[in-house]
Amino acid sequence: ALYYKGLILREQDDLAGALAAWDSVIQLYANHYLWDEAWEEKAYTQWAYQGDYVGGLGTLVDFIAAAPAHPRAAEFLFNAGRVAERDGRLAVAAQLWLRLPVEYPAAEYTYRGPFLAGVCYYRLGDYASARDAFWQAQSLATSAGERAGAYFWIGKTQTAQGDPGGAQATWEQAAAFDP
């Protein structure tokens, strides 16, 4: 009931009341099937409704610390990276996403994490870190399209680092993986 109360309160623009309801679920009902949903709604309310990206990110990271083996922990780690990216904290987003293949190697986000970390580093102008992240992503790729996407971005980093010949060769490999 507290979980749904939080949803209703948020809909009524009582964000403090909604967060308090979800905090009650989090603190008192760790074995309830809506426990993870309460964490998720709390984080979402913080960053999307209140503009508190730091708080929303903190809630997601706190969930991972509280329940690292939870079936949704990798999803929350991925989402923490998304919140950091939305807040313009690209280095933080990259660091969070690079944790995915280390902490959750079997998760569906294992490729996407390093790939998005590479994009963040590229946006920051840290081309060496971007290249390393894209190399990691291509090694985790499970489809030709994923591998080609990583190679495409490796080529972009090579171009940014002044190696157009290397970039051309890399792009030819990308095309070979997925024409």
PDB file of C-alpha atoms in Angstrom:
ATOM      1  CA  ALA A   1       0.000   0.000   0.000  1.00  0.00           C
ATOM      2  CA  LEU A   2       2.864   2.400   0.768  1.00  0.00           C
ATOM      3  CA  TYR A   3       4.322   1.882  -2.678  1.00  0.00           C
ATOM      4  CA  TYR A   4       1.042   2.806  -4.360  1.00  0.00           C
ATOM      5  CA  LYS A   5       0.555   5.675  -1.920  1.00  0.00           C
ATOM      6  CA  GLY A   6       3.868   7.037  -3.199  1.00  0.00           C
ATOM      7  CA  LEU A   7       2.634   6.872  -6.797  1.00  0.00           C
ATOM      8  CA  ILE A   8      -0.580   8.699  -5.862  1.00  0.00           C
ATOM      9  CA  LEU A   9       1.249  11.367  -3.877  1.00  0.00           C
ATOM     10  CA  ARG A  10       3.646  11.980  -6.736  1.00  0.00           C
ATOM     11  CA  GLU A  11       0.693  12.352  -9.104  1.00  0.00           C
ATOM     12  CA  GLN A  12      -0.726  14.930  -6.676  1.00  0.00           C
ATOM     13  CA  ASP A  13       2.621  16.809  -6.712  1.00  0.00           C
ATOM     14  CA  ASP A  14       3.403  15.856  -3.119  1.00  0.00           C
ATOM     15  CA  LEU A  15       6.924  14.751  -3.930  1.00  0.00           C
ATOM     16  CA  ALA A  16       8.149  14.809  -0.332  1.00  0.00           C
ATOM     17  CA  GLY A  17       5.239  12.586   0.692  1.00  0.00           C
ATOM     18  CA  ALA A  18       5.914  10.218  -2.200  1.00  0.00           C
ATOM     19  CA  LEU A  19       9.588   9.920  -1.293  1.00  0.00           C
ATOM     20  CA  ALA A  20       8.687   9.307   2.354  1.00  0.00           C
ATOM     21  CA  ALA A  21       6.290   6.518   1.357  1.00  0.00           C
ATOM     22  CA  TRP A  22       8.949   4.815  -0.774  1.00  0.00           C
ATOM     23  CA  ASP A  23      11.541   5.256   1.964  1.00  0.00           C
ATOM     24  CA  SER A  24       9.183   3.374   4.278  1.00  0.00           C
ATOM     25  CA  VAL A  25       8.957   0.521   1.779  1.00  0.00           C
ATOM     26  CA  ILE A  26      12.743   0.508   1.376  1.00  0.00           C
ATOM     27  CA  GLN A  27      13.446   0.515   5.099  1.00  0.00           C
ATOM     28  CA  LEU A  28      10.675  -1.756   6.349  1.00  0.00           C
ATOM     29  CA  TYR A  29       9.893  -4.246   3.581  1.00  0.00           C
ATOM     30  CA  ALA A  30      13.139  -5.480   2.048  1.00  0.00           C
ATOM     31  CA  ASN A  31      11.532  -8.829   1.186  1.00  0.00           C
ATOM     32  CA  HIS A  32       8.486  -7.372  -0.544  1.00  0.00           C
ATOM     33  CA  TYR A  33       8.134  -7.856  -4.291  1.00  0.00           C
ATOM     34  CA  LEU A  34       7.813  -4.072  -4.775  1.00  0.00           C
ATOM     35  CA  TRP A  35      10.975  -3.250  -2.819  1.00  0.00           C
ATOM     36  CA  ASP A  36      13.096  -2.680  -5.932  1.00  0.00           C
ATOM     37  CA  GLU A  37      10.253  -0.725  -7.543  1.00  0.00           C
ATOM     38  CA  ALA A  38      10.221   1.625  -4.547  1.00  0.00           C
ATOM     39  CA  TRP A  39      13.934   2.311  -5.071  1.00  0.00           C
ATOM     40  CA  GLU A  40      13.356   2.883  -8.758  1.00  0.00           C
ATOM     41  CA  GLU A  41      10.420   5.255  -8.259  1.00  0.00           C
ATOM     42  CA  LYS A  42      12.341   7.163  -5.610  1.00  0.00           C
ATOM     43  CA  ALA A  43      15.327   7.656  -7.919  1.00  0.00           C
ATOM     44  CA  TYR A  44      13.123   8.586 -10.860  1.00  0.00           C
ATOM     45  CA  THR A  45      11.192  11.104  -8.793  1.00  0.00           C
ATOM     46  CA  GLN A  46      14.405  12.663  -7.557  1.00  0.00           C
ATOM     47  CA  TRP A  47      15.993  13.244 -10.928  1.00  0.00           C
ATOM     48  CA  ALA A  48      12.976  13.581 -13.243  1.00  0.00           C
ATOM     49  CA  TYR A  49      10.549  15.479 -11.013  1.00  0.00           C
ATOM     50  CA  GLN A  50      12.834  17.336  -8.643  1.00  0.00           C
ATOM     51  CA  GLY A  51      15.810  17.841 -10.947  1.00  0.00           C
ATOM     52  CA  ASP A  52      17.967  16.289  -8.223  1.00  0.00           C
ATOM     53  CA  TYR A  53      20.263  14.223 -10.413  1.00  0.00           C
ATOM     54  CA  VAL A  54      22.791  13.744  -7.628  1.00  0.00           C
ATOM     55  CA  GLY A  55      20.083  12.393  -5.316  1.00  0.00           C
ATOM     56  CA  GLY A  56      18.628  10.105  -7.986  1.00  0.00           C
ATOM     57  CA  LEU A  57      22.058   8.779  -8.852  1.00  0.00           C
ATOM     58  CA  GLY A  58      22.793   8.270  -5.166  1.00  0.00           C
ATOM     59  CA  THR A  59      19.592   6.294  -4.705  1.00  0.00           C
ATOM     60  CA  LEU A  60      20.471   3.966  -7.572  1.00  0.00           C
ATOM     61  CA  VAL A  61      24.020   3.456  -6.310  1.00  0.00           C
ATOM     62  CA  ASP A  62      22.716   2.893  -2.774  1.00  0.00           C
ATOM     63  CA  PHE A  63      20.429   0.158  -4.108  1.00  0.00           C
ATOM     64  CA  ILE A  64      23.412  -1.582  -5.709  1.00  0.00           C
ATOM     65  CA  ALA A  65      25.349  -1.322  -2.447  1.00  0.00           C
ATOM     66  CA  ALA A  66      22.374  -2.663  -0.469  1.00  0.00           C
ATOM     67  CA  ALA A  67      21.589  -5.511  -2.846  1.00  0.00           C
ATOM     68  CA  PRO A  68      24.491  -6.202  -5.240  1.00  0.00           C
ATOM     69  CA  ALA A  69      23.147  -9.668  -6.084  1.00  0.00           C
ATOM     70  CA  HIS A  70      19.589  -8.486  -6.758  1.00  0.00           C
ATOM     71  CA  PRO A  71      18.330  -9.490 -10.232  1.00  0.00           C
ATOM     72  CA  ARG A  72      17.919  -5.803 -11.133  1.00  0.00           C
ATOM     73  CA  ALA A  73      21.264  -4.556  -9.784  1.00  0.00           C
ATOM     74  CA  ALA A  74      22.877  -4.407 -13.240  1.00  0.00           C
ATOM     75  CA  GLU A  75      19.878  -2.502 -14.584  1.00  0.00           C
ATOM     76  CA  PHE A  76      20.145   0.008 -11.742  1.00  0.00           C
ATOM     77  CA  LEU A  77      23.881   0.420 -12.391  1.00  0.00           C
ATOM     78  CA  PHE A  78      23.164   1.034 -16.071  1.00  0.00           C
ATOM     79  CA  ASN A  79      20.469   3.561 -15.154  1.00  0.00           C
ATOM     80  CA  ALA A  80      22.827   5.285 -12.731  1.00  0.00           C
ATOM     81  CA  GLY A  81      25.132   5.894 -15.687  1.00  0.00           C
ATOM     82  CA  ARG A  82      22.217   7.328 -17.659  1.00  0.00           C
ATOM     83  CA  VAL A  83      21.330   9.718 -14.839  1.00  0.00           C
ATOM     84  CA  ALA A  84      24.946  10.883 -14.558  1.00  0.00           C
ATOM     85  CA  GLU A  85      25.080  11.407 -18.328  1.00  0.00           C
ATOM     86  CA  ARG A  86      21.847  13.412 -18.292  1.00  0.00           C
ATOM     87  CA  ASP A  87      23.386  15.569 -15.580  1.00  0.00           C
ATOM     88  CA  GLY A  88      26.404  16.227 -17.793  1.00  0.00           C
ATOM     89  CA  ARG A  89      28.772  14.253 -15.579  1.00  0.00           C
ATOM     90  CA  LEU A  90      30.209  12.212 -18.423  1.00  0.00           C
ATOM     91  CA  ALA A  91      33.264  10.896 -16.583  1.00  0.00           C
ATOM     92  CA  VAL A  92      31.063   9.599 -13.760  1.00  0.00           C
ATOM     93  CA  ALA A  93      28.703   7.991 -16.280  1.00  0.00           C
ATOM     94  CA  ALA A  94      31.626   6.308 -18.035  1.00  0.00           C
ATOM     95  CA  GLN A  95      33.032   4.978 -14.759  1.00  0.00           C
ATOM     96  CA  LEU A  96      29.631   3.560 -13.778  1.00  0.00           C
ATOM     97  CA  TRP A  97      29.125   1.918 -17.159  1.00  0.00           C
ATOM     98  CA  LEU A  98      32.590   0.392 -17.100  1.00  0.00           C
ATOM     99  CA  ARG A  99      31.656  -1.398 -13.872  1.00  0.00           C
ATOM    100  CA  LEU A 100      29.005  -3.457 -15.691  1.00  0.00           C
ATOM    101  CA  PRO A 101      31.210  -6.111 -17.344  1.00  0.00           C
ATOM    102  CA  VAL A 102      33.277  -6.415 -14.167  1.00  0.00           C
ATOM    103  CA  GLU A 103      30.457  -6.679 -11.640  1.00  0.00           C
ATOM    104  CA  TYR A 104      27.710  -8.161 -13.838  1.00  0.00           C
ATOM    105  CA  PRO A 105      29.395 -10.031 -16.707  1.00  0.00           C
ATOM    106  CA  ALA A 106      26.251 -12.017 -17.559  1.00  0.00           C
ATOM    107  CA  ALA A 107      23.907  -9.020 -17.662  1.00  0.00           C
ATOM    108  CA  GLU A 108      22.295  -7.793 -20.841  1.00  0.00           C
ATOM    109  CA  TYR A 109      24.083  -4.437 -20.346  1.00  0.00           C
ATOM    110  CA  THR A 110      27.575  -5.923 -20.527  1.00  0.00           C
ATOM    111  CA  TYR A 111      28.286  -4.659 -24.066  1.00  0.00           C
ATOM    112  CA  ARG A 112      26.251  -1.465 -23.867  1.00  0.00           C
ATOM    113  CA  GLY A 113      28.039  -0.217 -20.749  1.00  0.00           C
ATOM    114  CA  PRO A 114      31.554  -0.001 -22.213  1.00  0.00           C
ATOM    115  CA  PHE A 115      30.145   1.218 -25.522  1.00  0.00           C
ATOM    116  CA  LEU A 116      28.381   4.168 -23.883  1.00  0.00           C
ATOM    117  CA  ALA A 117      31.432   4.780 -21.694  1.00  0.00           C
ATOM    118  CA  GLY A 118      33.420   5.136 -24.912  1.00  0.00           C
ATOM    119  CA  VAL A 119      30.940   7.674 -26.250  1.00  0.00           C
ATOM    120  CA  CYS A 120      31.226   9.657 -23.008  1.00  0.00           C
ATOM    121  CA  TYR A 121      35.004   9.677 -23.149  1.00  0.00           C
ATOM    122  CA  TYR A 122      34.863  10.672 -26.819  1.00  0.00           C
ATOM    123  CA  ARG A 123      32.588  13.585 -25.929  1.00  0.00           C
ATOM    124  CA  LEU A 124      35.094  14.609 -23.246  1.00  0.00           C
ATOM    125  CA  GLY A 125      37.942  14.528 -25.770  1.00  0.00           C
ATOM    126  CA  ASP A 126      39.653  11.685 -23.898  1.00  0.00           C
ATOM    127  CA  TYR A 127      40.237   9.654 -27.043  1.00  0.00           C
ATOM    128  CA  ALA A 128      42.627   7.135 -25.493  1.00  0.00           C
ATOM    129  CA  SER A 129      40.061   6.154 -22.849  1.00  0.00           C
ATOM    130  CA  ALA A 130      37.335   6.160 -25.495  1.00  0.00           C
ATOM    131  CA  ARG A 131      39.359   3.802 -27.685  1.00  0.00           C
ATOM    132  CA  ASP A 132      39.992   1.470 -24.751  1.00  0.00           C
ATOM    133  CA  ALA A 133      36.282   1.399 -23.869  1.00  0.00           C
ATOM    134  CA  PHE A 134      35.300   0.679 -27.475  1.00  0.00           C
ATOM    135  CA  TRP A 135      37.884  -2.116 -27.659  1.00  0.00           C
ATOM    136  CA  GLN A 136      36.366  -3.605 -24.542  1.00  0.00           C
ATOM    137  CA  ALA A 137      32.883  -3.237 -26.021  1.00  0.00           C
ATOM    138  CA  GLN A 138      33.839  -4.999 -29.253  1.00  0.00           C
ATOM    139  CA  SER A 139      35.328  -7.860 -27.250  1.00  0.00           C
ATOM    140  CA  LEU A 140      31.957  -8.254 -25.495  1.00  0.00           C
ATOM    141  CA  ALA A 141      29.839  -7.879 -28.633  1.00  0.00           C
ATOM    142  CA  THR A 142      27.336 -10.652 -29.253  1.00  0.00           C
ATOM    143  CA  SER A 143      26.274  -9.582 -32.734  1.00  0.00           C
ATOM    144  CA  ALA A 144      27.899  -8.370 -35.911  1.00  0.00           C
ATOM    145  CA  GLY A 145      26.088  -5.053 -35.555  1.00  0.00           C
ATOM    146  CA  GLU A 146      27.493  -4.478 -32.070  1.00  0.00           C
ATOM    147  CA  ARG A 147      31.012  -5.346 -33.203  1.00  0.00           C
ATOM    148  CA  ALA A 148      30.698  -3.066 -36.238  1.00  0.00           C
ATOM    149  CA  GLY A 149      29.396  -0.243 -34.043  1.00  0.00           C
ATOM    150  CA  ALA A 150      32.387  -0.514 -31.738  1.00  0.00           C
ATOM    151  CA  TYR A 151      34.786  -0.590 -34.674  1.00  0.00           C
ATOM    152  CA  PHE A 152      33.085   2.445 -36.204  1.00  0.00           C
ATOM    153  CA  TRP A 153      33.754   4.416 -33.021  1.00  0.00           C
ATOM    154  CA  ILE A 154      37.301   3.086 -32.737  1.00  0.00           C
ATOM    155  CA  GLY A 155      37.828   4.562 -36.190  1.00  0.00           C
ATOM    156  CA  LYS A 156      36.385   7.875 -35.009  1.00  0.00           C
ATOM    157  CA  THR A 157      38.871   7.924 -32.123  1.00  0.00           C
ATOM    158  CA  GLN A 158      41.701   7.188 -34.533  1.00  0.00           C
ATOM    159  CA  THR A 159      40.620  10.108 -36.705  1.00  0.00           C
ATOM    160  CA  ALA A 160      40.422  12.380 -33.661  1.00  0.00           C
ATOM    161  CA  GLN A 161      43.951  11.309 -32.718  1.00  0.00           C
ATOM    162  CA  GLY A 162      45.278  12.159 -36.182  1.00  0.00           C
ATOM    163  CA  ASP A 163      45.411   8.661 -37.674  1.00  0.00           C
ATOM    164  CA  PRO A 164      43.138   8.765 -40.753  1.00  0.00           C
ATOM    165  CA  GLY A 165      44.849   5.721 -42.324  1.00  0.00           C
ATOM    166  CA  GLY A 166      44.231   3.621 -39.240  1.00  0.00           C
ATOM    167  CA  ALA A 167      40.658   4.891 -39.092  1.00  0.00           C
ATOM    168  CA  GLN A 168      40.041   3.874 -42.710  1.00  0.00           C
ATOM    169  CA  ALA A 169      41.356   0.360 -42.041  1.00  0.00           C
ATOM    170  CA  THR A 170      39.196   0.088 -38.912  1.00  0.00           C
ATOM    171  CA  TRP A 171      36.103   1.259 -40.797  1.00  0.00           C
ATOM    172  CA  GLU A 172      36.762  -1.362 -43.461  1.00  0.00           C
ATOM    173  CA  GLN A 173      36.774  -3.975 -40.694  1.00  0.00           C
ATOM    174  CA  ALA A 174      33.497  -2.532 -39.375  1.00  0.00           C
ATOM    175  CA  ALA A 175      31.955  -2.858 -42.817  1.00  0.00           C
ATOM    176  CA  ALA A 176      33.199  -6.439 -43.069  1.00  0.00           C
ATOM    177  CA  PHE A 177      31.521  -7.321 -39.762  1.00  0.00           C
ATOM    178  CA  ASP A 178      28.160  -5.833 -40.759  1.00  0.00           C
ATOM    179  CA  PRO A 179      27.893  -4.460 -44.308  1.00  0.00           C
TER     180      PRO A 179
END
